mmCIF file with all atom_site columns, C-alpha atoms in Angstrom:
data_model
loop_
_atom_site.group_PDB
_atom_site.id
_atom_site.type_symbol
_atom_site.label_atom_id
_atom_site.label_alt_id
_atom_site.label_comp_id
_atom_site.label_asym_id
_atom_site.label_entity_id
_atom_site.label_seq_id
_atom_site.pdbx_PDB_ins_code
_atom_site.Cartn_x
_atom_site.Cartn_y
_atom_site.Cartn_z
_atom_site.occupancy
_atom_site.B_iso_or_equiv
_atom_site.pdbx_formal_charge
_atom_site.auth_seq_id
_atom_site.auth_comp_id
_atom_site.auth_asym_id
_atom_site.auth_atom_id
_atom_site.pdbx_PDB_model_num
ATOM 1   C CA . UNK A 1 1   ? -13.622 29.127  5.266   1.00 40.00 ? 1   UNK A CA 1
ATOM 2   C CA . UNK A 1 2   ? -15.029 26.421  3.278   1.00 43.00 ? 2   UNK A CA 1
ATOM 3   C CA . UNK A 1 3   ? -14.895 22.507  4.686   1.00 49.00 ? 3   UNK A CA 1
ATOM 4   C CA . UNK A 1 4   ? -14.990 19.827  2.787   1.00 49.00 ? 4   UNK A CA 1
ATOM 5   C CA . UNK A 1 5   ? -18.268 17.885  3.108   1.00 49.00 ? 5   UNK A CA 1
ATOM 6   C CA . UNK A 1 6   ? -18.248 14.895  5.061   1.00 51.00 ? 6   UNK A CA 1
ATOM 7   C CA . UNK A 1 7   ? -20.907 12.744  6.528   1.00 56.00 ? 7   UNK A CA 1
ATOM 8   C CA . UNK A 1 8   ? -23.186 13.884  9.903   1.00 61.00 ? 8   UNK A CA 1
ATOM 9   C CA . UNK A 1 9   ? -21.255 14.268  12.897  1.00 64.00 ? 9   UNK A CA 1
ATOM 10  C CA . UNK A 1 10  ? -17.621 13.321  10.777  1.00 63.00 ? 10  UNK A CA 1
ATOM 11  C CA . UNK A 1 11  ? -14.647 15.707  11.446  1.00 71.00 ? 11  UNK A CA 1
ATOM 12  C CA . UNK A 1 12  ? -14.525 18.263  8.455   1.00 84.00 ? 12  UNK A CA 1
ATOM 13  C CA . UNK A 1 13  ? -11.813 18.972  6.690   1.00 87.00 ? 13  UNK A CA 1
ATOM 14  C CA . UNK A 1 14  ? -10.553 22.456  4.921   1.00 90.00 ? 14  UNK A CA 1
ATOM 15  C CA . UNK A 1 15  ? -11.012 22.796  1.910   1.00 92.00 ? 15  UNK A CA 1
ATOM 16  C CA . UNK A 1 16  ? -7.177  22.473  -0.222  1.00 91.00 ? 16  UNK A CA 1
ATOM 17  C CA . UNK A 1 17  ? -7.232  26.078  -1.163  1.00 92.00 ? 17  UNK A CA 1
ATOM 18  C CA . UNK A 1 18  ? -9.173  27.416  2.333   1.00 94.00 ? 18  UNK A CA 1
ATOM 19  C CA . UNK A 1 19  ? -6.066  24.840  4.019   1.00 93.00 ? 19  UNK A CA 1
ATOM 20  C CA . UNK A 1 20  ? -3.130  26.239  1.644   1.00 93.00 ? 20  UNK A CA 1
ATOM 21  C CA . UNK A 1 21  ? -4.723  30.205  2.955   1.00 93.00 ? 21  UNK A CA 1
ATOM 22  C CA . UNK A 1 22  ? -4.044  29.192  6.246   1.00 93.00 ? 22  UNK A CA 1
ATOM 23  C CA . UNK A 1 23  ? -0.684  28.031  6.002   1.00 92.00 ? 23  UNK A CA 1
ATOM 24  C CA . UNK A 1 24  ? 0.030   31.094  3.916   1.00 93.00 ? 24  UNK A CA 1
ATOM 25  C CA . UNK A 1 25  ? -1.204  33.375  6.250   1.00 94.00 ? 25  UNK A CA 1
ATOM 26  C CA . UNK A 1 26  ? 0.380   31.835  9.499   1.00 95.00 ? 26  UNK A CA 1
ATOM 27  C CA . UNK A 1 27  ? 3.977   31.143  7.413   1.00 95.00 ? 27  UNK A CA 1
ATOM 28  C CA . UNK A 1 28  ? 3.635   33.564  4.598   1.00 94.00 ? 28  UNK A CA 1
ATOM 29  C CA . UNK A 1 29  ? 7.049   32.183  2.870   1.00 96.00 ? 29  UNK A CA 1
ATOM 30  C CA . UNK A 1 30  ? 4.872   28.656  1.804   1.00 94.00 ? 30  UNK A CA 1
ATOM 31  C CA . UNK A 1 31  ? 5.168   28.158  -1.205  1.00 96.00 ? 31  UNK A CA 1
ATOM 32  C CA . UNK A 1 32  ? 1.455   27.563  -2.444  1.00 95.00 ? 32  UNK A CA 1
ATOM 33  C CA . UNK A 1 33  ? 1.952   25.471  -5.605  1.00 95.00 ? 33  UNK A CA 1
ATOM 34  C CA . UNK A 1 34  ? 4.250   23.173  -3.731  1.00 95.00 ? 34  UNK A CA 1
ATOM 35  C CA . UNK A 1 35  ? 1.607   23.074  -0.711  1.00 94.00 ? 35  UNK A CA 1
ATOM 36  C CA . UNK A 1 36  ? -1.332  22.306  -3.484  1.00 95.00 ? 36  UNK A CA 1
ATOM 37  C CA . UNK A 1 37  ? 1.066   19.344  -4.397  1.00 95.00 ? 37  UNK A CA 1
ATOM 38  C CA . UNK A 1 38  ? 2.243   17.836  -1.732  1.00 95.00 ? 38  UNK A CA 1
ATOM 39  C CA . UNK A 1 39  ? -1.372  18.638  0.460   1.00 94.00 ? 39  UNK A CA 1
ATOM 40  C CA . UNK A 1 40  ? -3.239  17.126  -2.471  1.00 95.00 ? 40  UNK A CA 1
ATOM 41  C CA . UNK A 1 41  ? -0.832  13.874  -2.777  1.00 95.00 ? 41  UNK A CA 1
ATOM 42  C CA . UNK A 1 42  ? -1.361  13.645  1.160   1.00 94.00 ? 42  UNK A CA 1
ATOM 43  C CA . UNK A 1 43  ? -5.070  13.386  0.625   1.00 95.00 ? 43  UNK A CA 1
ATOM 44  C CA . UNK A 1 44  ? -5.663  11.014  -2.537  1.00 96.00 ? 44  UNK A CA 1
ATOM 45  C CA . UNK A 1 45  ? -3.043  8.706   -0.344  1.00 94.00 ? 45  UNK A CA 1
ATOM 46  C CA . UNK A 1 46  ? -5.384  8.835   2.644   1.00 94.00 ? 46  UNK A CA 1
ATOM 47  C CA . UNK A 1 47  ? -8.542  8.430   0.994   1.00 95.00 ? 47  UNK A CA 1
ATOM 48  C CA . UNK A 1 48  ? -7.097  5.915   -1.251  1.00 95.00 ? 48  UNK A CA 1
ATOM 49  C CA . UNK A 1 49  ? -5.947  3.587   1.938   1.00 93.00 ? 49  UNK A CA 1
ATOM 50  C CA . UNK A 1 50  ? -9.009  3.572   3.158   1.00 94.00 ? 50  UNK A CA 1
ATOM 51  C CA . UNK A 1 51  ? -11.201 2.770   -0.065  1.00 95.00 ? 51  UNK A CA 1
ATOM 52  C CA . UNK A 1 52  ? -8.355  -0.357  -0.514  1.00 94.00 ? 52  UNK A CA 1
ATOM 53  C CA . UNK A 1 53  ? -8.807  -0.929  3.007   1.00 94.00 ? 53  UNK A CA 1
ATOM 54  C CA . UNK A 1 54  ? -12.489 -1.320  3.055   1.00 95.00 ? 54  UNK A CA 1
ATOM 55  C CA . UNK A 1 55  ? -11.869 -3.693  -0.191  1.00 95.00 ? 55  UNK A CA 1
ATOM 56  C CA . UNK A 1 56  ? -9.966  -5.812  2.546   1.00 95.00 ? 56  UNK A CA 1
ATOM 57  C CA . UNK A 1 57  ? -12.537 -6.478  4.704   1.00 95.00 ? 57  UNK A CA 1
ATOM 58  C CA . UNK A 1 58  ? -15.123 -6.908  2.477   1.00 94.00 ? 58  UNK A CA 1
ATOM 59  C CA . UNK A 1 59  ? -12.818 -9.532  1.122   1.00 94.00 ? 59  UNK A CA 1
ATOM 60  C CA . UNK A 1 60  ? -12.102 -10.887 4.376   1.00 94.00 ? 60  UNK A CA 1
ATOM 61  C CA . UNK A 1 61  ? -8.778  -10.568 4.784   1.00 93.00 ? 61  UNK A CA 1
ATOM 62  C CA . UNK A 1 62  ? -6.487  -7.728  6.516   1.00 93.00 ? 62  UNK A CA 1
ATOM 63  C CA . UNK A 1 63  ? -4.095  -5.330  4.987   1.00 91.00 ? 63  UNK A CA 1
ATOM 64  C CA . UNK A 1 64  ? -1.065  -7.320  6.662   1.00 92.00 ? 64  UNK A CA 1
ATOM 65  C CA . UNK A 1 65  ? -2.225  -10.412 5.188   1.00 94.00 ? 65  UNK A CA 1
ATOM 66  C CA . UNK A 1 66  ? -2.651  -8.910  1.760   1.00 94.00 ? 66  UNK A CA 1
ATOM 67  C CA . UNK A 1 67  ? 0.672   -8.196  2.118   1.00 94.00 ? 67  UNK A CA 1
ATOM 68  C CA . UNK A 1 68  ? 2.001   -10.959 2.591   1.00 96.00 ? 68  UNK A CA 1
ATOM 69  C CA . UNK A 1 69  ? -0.022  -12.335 -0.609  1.00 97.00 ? 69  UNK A CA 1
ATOM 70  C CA . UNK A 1 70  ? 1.194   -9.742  -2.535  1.00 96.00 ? 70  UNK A CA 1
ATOM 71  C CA . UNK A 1 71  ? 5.297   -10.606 -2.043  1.00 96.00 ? 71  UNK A CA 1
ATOM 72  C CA . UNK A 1 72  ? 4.614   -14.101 -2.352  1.00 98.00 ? 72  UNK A CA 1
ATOM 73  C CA . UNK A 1 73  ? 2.755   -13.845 -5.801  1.00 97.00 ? 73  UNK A CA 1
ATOM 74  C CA . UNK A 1 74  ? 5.720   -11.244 -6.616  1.00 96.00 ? 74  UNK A CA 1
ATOM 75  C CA . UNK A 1 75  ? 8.337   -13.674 -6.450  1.00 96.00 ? 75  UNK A CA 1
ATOM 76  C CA . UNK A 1 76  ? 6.426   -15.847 -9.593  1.00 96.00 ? 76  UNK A CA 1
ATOM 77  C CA . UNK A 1 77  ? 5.536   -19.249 -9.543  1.00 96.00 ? 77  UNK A CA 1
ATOM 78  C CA . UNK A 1 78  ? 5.655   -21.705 -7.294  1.00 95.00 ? 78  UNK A CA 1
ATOM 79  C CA . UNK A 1 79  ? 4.984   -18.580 -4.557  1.00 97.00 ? 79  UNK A CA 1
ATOM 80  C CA . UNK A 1 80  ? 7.393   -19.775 -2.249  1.00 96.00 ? 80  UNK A CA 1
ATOM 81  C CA . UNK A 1 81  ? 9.353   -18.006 0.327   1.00 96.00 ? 81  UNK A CA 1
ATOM 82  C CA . UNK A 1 82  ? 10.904  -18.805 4.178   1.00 95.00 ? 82  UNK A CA 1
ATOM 83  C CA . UNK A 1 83  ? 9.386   -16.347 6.723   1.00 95.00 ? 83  UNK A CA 1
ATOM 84  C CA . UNK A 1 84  ? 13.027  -14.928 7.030   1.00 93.00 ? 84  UNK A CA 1
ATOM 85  C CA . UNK A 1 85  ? 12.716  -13.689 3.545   1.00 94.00 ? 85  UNK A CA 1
ATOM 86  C CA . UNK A 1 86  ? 8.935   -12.576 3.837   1.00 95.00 ? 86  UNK A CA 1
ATOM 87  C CA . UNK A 1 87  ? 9.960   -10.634 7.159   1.00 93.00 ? 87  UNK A CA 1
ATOM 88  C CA . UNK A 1 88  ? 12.931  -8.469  5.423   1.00 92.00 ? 88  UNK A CA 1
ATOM 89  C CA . UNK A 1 89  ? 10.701  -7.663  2.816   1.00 92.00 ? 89  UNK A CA 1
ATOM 90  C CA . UNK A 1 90  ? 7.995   -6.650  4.433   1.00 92.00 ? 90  UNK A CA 1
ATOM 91  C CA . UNK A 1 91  ? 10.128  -5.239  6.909   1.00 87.00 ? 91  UNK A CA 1
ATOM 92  C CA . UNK A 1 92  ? 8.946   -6.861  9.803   1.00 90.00 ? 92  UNK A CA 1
ATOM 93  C CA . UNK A 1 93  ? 10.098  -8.760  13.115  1.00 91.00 ? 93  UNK A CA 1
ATOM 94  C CA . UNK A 1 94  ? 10.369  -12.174 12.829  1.00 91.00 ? 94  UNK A CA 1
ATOM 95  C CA . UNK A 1 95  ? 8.162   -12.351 15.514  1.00 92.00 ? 95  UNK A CA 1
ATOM 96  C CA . UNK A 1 96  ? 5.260   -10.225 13.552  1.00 92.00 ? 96  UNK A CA 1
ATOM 97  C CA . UNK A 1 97  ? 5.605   -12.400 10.815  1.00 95.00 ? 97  UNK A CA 1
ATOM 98  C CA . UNK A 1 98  ? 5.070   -15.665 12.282  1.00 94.00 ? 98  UNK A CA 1
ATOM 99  C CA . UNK A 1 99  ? 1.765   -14.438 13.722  1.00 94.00 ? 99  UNK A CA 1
ATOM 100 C CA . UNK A 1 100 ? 0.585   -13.498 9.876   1.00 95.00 ? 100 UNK A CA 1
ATOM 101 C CA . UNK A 1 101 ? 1.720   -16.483 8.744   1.00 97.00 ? 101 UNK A CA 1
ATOM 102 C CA . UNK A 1 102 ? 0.043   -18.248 10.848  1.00 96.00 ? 102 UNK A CA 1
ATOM 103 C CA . UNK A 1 103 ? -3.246  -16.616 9.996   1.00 96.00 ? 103 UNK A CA 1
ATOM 104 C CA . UNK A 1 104 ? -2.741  -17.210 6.533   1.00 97.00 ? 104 UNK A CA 1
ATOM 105 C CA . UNK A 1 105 ? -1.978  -20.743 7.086   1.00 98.00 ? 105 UNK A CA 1
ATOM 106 C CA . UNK A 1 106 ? -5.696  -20.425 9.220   1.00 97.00 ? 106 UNK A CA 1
ATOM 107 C CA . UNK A 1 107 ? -7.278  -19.424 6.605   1.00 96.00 ? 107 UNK A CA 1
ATOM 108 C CA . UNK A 1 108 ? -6.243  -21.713 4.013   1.00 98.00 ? 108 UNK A CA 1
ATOM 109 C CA . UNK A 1 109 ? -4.624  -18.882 1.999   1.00 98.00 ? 109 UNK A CA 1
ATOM 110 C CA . UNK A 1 110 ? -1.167  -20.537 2.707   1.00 98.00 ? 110 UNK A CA 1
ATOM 111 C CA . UNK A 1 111 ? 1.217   -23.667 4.060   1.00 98.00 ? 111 UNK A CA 1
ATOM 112 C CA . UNK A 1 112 ? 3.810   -24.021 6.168   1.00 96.00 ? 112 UNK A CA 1
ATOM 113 C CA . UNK A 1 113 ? 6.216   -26.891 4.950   1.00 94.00 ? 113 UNK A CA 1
ATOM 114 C CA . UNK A 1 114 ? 9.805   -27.932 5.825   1.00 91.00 ? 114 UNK A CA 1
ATOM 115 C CA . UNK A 1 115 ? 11.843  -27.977 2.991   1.00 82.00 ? 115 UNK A CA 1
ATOM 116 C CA . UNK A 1 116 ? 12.631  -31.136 1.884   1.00 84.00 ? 116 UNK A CA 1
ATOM 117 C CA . UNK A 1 117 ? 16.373  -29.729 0.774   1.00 83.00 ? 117 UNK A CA 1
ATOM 118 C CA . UNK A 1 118 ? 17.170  -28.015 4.124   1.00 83.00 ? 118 UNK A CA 1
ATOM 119 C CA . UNK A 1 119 ? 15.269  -30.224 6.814   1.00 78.00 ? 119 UNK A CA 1
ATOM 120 C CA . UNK A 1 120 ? 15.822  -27.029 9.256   1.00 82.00 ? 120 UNK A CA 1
ATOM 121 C CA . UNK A 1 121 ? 14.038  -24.487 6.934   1.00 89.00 ? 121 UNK A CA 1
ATOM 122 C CA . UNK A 1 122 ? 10.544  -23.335 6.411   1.00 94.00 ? 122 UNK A CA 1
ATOM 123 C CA . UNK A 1 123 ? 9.003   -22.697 3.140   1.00 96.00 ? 123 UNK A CA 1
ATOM 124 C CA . UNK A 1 124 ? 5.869   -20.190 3.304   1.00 97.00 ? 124 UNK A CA 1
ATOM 125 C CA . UNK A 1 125 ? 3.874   -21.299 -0.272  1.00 97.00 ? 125 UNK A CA 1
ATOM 126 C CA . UNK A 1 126 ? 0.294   -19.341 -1.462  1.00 98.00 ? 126 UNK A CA 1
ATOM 127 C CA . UNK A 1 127 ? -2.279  -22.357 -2.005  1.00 98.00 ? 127 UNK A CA 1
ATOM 128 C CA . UNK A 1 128 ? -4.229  -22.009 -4.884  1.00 97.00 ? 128 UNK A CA 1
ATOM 129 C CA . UNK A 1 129 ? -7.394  -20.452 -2.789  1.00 97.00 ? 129 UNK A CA 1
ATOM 130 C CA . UNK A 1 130 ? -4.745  -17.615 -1.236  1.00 97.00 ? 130 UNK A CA 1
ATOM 131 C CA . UNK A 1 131 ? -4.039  -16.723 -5.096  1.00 97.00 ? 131 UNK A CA 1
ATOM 132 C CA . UNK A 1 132 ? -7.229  -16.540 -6.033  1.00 97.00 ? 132 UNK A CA 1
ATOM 133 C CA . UNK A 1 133 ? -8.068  -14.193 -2.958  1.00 97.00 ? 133 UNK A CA 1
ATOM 134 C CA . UNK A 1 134 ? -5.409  -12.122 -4.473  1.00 96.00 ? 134 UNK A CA 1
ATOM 135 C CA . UNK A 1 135 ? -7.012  -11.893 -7.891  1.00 97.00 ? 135 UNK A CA 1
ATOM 136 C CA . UNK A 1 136 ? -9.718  -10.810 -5.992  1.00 96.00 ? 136 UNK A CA 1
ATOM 137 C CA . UNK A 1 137 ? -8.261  -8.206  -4.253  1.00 95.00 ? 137 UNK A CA 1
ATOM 138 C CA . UNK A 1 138 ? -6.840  -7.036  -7.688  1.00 96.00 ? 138 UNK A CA 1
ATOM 139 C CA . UNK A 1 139 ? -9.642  -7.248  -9.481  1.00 97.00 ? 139 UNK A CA 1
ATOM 140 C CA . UNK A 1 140 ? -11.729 -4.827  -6.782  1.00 95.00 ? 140 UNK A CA 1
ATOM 141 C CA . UNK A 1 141 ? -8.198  -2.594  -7.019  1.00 95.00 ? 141 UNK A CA 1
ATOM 142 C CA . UNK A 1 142 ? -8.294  -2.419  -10.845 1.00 96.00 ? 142 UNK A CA 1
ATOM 143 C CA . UNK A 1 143 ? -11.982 -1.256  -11.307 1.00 96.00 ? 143 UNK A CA 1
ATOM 144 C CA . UNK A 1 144 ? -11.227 1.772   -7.960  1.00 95.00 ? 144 UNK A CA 1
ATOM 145 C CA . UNK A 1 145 ? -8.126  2.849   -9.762  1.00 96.00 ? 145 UNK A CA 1
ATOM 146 C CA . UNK A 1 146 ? -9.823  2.800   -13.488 1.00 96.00 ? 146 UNK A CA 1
ATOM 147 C CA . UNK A 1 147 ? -12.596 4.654   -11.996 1.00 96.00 ? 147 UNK A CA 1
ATOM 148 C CA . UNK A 1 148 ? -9.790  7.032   -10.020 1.00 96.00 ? 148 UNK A CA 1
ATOM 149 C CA . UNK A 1 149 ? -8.141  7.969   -13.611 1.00 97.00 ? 149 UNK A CA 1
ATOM 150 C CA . UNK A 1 150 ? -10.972 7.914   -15.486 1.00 97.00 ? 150 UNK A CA 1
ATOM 151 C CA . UNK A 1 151 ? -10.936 11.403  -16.359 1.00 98.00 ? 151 UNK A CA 1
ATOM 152 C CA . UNK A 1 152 ? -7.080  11.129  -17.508 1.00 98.00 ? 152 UNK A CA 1
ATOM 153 C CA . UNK A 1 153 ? -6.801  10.088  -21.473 1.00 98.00 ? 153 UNK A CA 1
ATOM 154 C CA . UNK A 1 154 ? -3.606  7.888   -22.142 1.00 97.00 ? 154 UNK A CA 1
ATOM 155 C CA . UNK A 1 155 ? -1.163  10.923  -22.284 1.00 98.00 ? 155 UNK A CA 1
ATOM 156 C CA . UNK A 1 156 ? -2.193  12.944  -19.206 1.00 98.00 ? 156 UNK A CA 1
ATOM 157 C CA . UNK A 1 157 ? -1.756  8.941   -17.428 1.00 97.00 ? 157 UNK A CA 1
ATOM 158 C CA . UNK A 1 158 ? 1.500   8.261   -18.483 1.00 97.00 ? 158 UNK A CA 1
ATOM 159 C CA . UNK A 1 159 ? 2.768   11.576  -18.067 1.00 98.00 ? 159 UNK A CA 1
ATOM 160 C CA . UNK A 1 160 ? 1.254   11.877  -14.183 1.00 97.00 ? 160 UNK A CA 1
ATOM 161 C CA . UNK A 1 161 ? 3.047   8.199   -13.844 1.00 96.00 ? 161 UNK A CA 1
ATOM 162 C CA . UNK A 1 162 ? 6.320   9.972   -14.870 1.00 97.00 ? 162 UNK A CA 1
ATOM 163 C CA . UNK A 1 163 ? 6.034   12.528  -12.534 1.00 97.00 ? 163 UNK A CA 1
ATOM 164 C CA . UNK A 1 164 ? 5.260   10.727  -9.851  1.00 95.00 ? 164 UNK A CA 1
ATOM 165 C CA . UNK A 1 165 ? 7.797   8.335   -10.296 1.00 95.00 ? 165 UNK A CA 1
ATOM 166 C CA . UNK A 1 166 ? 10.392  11.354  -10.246 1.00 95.00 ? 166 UNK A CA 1
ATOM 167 C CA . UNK A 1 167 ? 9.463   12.539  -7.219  1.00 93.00 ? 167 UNK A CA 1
ATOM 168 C CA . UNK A 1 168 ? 8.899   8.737   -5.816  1.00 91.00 ? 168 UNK A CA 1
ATOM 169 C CA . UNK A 1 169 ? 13.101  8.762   -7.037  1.00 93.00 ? 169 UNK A CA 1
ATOM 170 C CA . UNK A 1 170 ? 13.879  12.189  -5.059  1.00 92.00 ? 170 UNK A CA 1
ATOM 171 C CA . UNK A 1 171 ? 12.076  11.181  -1.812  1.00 90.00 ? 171 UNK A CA 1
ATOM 172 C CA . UNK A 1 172 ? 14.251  7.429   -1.794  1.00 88.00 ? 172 UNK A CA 1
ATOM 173 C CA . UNK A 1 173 ? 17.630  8.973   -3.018  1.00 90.00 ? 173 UNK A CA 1
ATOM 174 C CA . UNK A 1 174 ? 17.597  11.657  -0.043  1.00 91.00 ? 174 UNK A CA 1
ATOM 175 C CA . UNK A 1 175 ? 15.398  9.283   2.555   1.00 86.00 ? 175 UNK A CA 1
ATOM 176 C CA . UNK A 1 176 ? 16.931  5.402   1.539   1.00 82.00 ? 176 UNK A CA 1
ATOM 177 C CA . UNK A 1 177 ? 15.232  4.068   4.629   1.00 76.00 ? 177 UNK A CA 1
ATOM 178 C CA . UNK A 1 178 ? 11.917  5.697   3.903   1.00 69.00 ? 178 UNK A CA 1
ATOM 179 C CA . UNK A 1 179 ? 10.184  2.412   2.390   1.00 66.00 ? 179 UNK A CA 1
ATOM 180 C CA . UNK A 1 180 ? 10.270  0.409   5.423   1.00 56.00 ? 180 UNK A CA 1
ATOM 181 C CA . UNK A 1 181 ? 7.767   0.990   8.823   1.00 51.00 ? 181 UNK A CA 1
ATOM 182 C CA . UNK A 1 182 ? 8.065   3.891   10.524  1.00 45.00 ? 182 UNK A CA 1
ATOM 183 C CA . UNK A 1 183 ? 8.505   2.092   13.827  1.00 48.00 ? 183 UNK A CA 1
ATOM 184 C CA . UNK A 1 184 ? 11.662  4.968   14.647  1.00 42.00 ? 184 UNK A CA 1
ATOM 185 C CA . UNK A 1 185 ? 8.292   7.733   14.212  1.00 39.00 ? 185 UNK A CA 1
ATOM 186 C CA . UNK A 1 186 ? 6.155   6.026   17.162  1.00 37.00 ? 186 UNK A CA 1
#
């Protein structure tokens, strides 16, 4: 069986269609176009996580604190949020989220206020240096995923977007609680 090259000394990995003969021959009723799917999608995820991840630390910032960037600049302006908020939808403790926060407010990539409507609330805001750290990040994410697609015209993009998206649809109608942590798999 071919492996998949890899660098000196790196666990290899199968091949997709050496991988896909394996699982036919030890559960012959596999169906290989869906394994070819699925095994494929596994892999591009992987391998993209780790390309965005070492964008992260080049960047200087972690994956948890990326996200935090991320929902604030997805509410829209002023990027404000209490932790409470941030928490749910990140799906984190409370507890988890204070320690991110608090890195971020380290690093100068956020504040901590009170508001001044509801003395007993926090408001988490981005300062302008943690949105440009996220323009950053999406400017290094752009140029990967251009160079990803680049061998997709316009119509073979949009139509792999589609069918993503349908299966994306299948996987939360029959698993709704599939898009938080998978704290329940540890």
């Amino acid at each position: 069986m071919t492996a998949a090259a890899g660098s000196a000394g790196a666990p290899q990995e199968l091949d997709l269609d050496a991988q896909i003969a394996a699982y036919q021959r030890e559960f012959p009723e596999v169906d290989p176009q869906v394994e070819k799917v699925v095994t494929a999608l596994g892999r591009l995820n992987r391998r993209m996580n780790v390309a965005y991840g070492r964008q992260l630390v080049d960047l200087g910032i972690s994956n948890a604190e990326w996200e935090v960037l991320k929902a604030l600049v997805v509410v829209g302006r002023p990027y404000r949020l209490g932790p409470g908020d941030l928490a749910k939808r990140l799906g984190l403790t409370p507890a988890a989220m204070t320690h991110r926060i608090d890195r971020l407010v380290t690093e100068g990539l956020v504040t901590r206020e009170r508001d001044e409507a509801n003395r007993v609330r926090v408001i988490v805001e981005l300062t302008d240096e943690g949105r440009e750290k996220w323009l950053q990040t999406m400017r290094l994410a752009a140029a990967f995923e251009d160079d990803l697609l680049q061998d997709l015209n316009t119509s073979e993009r949009a139509a792999l977007g589609e069918i993503l998206i349908r299966l994306l649809r299948r996987v939360e109608d029959s698993q709704p609680d599939a898009g938080g942590r998978l704290e329940d798999l540890d």
